[in-house]
Amino acid sequence: MKLTHLPLFVFILASCTTDRKEDACFENDKEEKTAYQEFRIDTLQEILRANPSHVKFTVDKNLTSYNKETQEDRKSYSEAEDKKRFKAYDDTFRELIKNFGNQFYYINTEKVDGIVYGIGQNMFGYWLLEVKDNIPDAYYLGLSQFTHFSRKQPEHFISGNKLVAYGSFVRISESWAYPFGPQREAVKDDLVFEIDLKAVKKDSDKDRFNNLFEKLVLLNPDSADTDKDGIPDFTDSNPLYRSEKSKFTDLYTLIIDREYGQNDFGKASYFFTGYFSDCDYFHHINPTEVKVLIYPENKSSELQSDYRLGMFPEYIGKIKRDKDKNRFFINYGSGSGGGYIEALFKNRQWALSKQSTYNI
């Protein structure tokens, strides 16, 4: 290409980039079609193939079955009984709560040679928790979305480089929608899982996120700074993308911070909220109240989620322009309802108001 053609080429390239950003970030009058996938029940063979190689299992018919446990979970309790149960939970997991806060729901704990161990669950699935010399670390166990850990667990579950847990393989038994969540059934029950902790604790880049977790959420297990912005993945509030400052990036940042500002997740290392969006402005946000993982919409098929909680149930849509050039609207949704956010840009600042249009 001759040098005299370069300015025209740069102009065309910039124009195409702007058009793609407009299509990805702003609503238009074109009808958008959503790909529909027929619900299909997973087979036992598929579930067994999905079980990772570092997790072995045997059958013990003396364990509490999945069906019996779920029946017990449906029992109603008096207010006094609930208080007693909550107090017992707080007392049992006091050390874990002190060190990890509300990032996890705690399932088991024990102390071995001065080290506090635990099993916790969050939106990604199950984790080994460890508090050694007052430093808390968590290791994603790498289990597939088909694994369920029972409420009753062995009193001593850590032995050398092995973790033992009781549970089942489960699947979604029918098509589902919010608010009640999926109906689940056990397809292989009364299981004793033995998990190789050498595989679990492998952390190639020494960034305090184990390889199994980084592969799950598409971070780079061989780089402590996936987006190369100078901030380690472990402390980066947006580790998949470099944060940028612009009018609409600030808008999406403010929306996320307003949503999570009351939950004290800003310093949580293992709790993320996540979204699927092709909007470049959304990708480059810089929240302070919660950590985020944002993926292009075509990446959703590459992510595996835990059946019980769902990995990322929140939705924030594209920007809709108003006749008033300083006013914009963005749809939002979650497992509890949805509506729209009205955003007014005045004096170089955003003012937001949230309108709920449906509740579940």
Short mmCIF file of N, CA and C in Angstrom, two decimals, residues 79-94 97:
data_model
loop_
_atom_site.label_atom_id
_atom_site.label_comp_id
_atom_site.label_asym_id
_atom_site.label_seq_id
_atom_site.Cartn_x
_atom_site.Cartn_y
_atom_site.Cartn_z
N GLU A 79 -39.04 -19.97 64.29
CA GLU A 79 -38.05 -18.90 64.40
C GLU A 79 -36.97 -19.26 65.42
N ALA A 80 -37.36 -19.87 66.51
CA ALA A 80 -36.39 -20.27 67.54
C ALA A 80 -35.45 -21.35 67.00
N GLU A 81 -36.00 -22.31 66.23
CA GLU A 81 -35.16 -23.36 65.65
C GLU A 81 -34.18 -22.79 64.64
N ASP A 82 -34.66 -21.82 63.84
CA ASP A 82 -33.77 -21.19 62.86
C ASP A 82 -32.61 -20.47 63.55
N LYS A 83 -32.90 -19.75 64.61
CA LYS A 83 -31.86 -19.04 65.35
C LYS A 83 -30.82 -20.02 65.89
N LYS A 84 -31.30 -21.14 66.38
CA LYS A 84 -30.40 -22.17 66.92
C LYS A 84 -29.52 -22.74 65.82
N ARG A 85 -30.10 -22.99 64.64
CA ARG A 85 -29.34 -23.53 63.52
C ARG A 85 -28.30 -22.53 63.04
N PHE A 86 -28.68 -21.25 62.92
CA PHE A 86 -27.75 -20.22 62.47
C PHE A 86 -26.59 -20.04 63.45
N LYS A 87 -26.92 -20.11 64.74
CA LYS A 87 -25.86 -19.98 65.76
C LYS A 87 -24.89 -21.15 65.68
N ALA A 88 -25.43 -22.36 65.49
CA ALA A 88 -24.58 -23.54 65.38
C ALA A 88 -23.66 -23.42 64.16
N TYR A 89 -24.18 -22.88 63.06
CA TYR A 89 -23.37 -22.67 61.85
C TYR A 89 -22.26 -21.67 62.14
N ASP A 90 -22.60 -20.54 62.75
CA ASP A 90 -21.60 -19.50 63.06
C ASP A 90 -20.53 -20.03 64.00
N ASP A 91 -20.94 -20.82 65.00
CA ASP A 91 -19.97 -21.36 65.95
C ASP A 91 -19.04 -22.38 65.29
N THR A 92 -19.61 -23.23 64.46
CA THR A 92 -18.82 -24.28 63.80
C THR A 92 -17.78 -23.69 62.85
N PHE A 93 -18.17 -22.66 62.11
CA PHE A 93 -17.30 -22.13 61.06
C PHE A 93 -16.72 -20.75 61.40
N ARG A 94 -16.58 -20.51 62.69
CA ARG A 94 -16.13 -19.20 63.15
C ARG A 94 -14.80 -18.79 62.51
N ILE A 97 -15.26 -18.01 58.74
CA ILE A 97 -15.99 -16.75 58.57
C ILE A 97 -15.08 -15.57 58.86
#
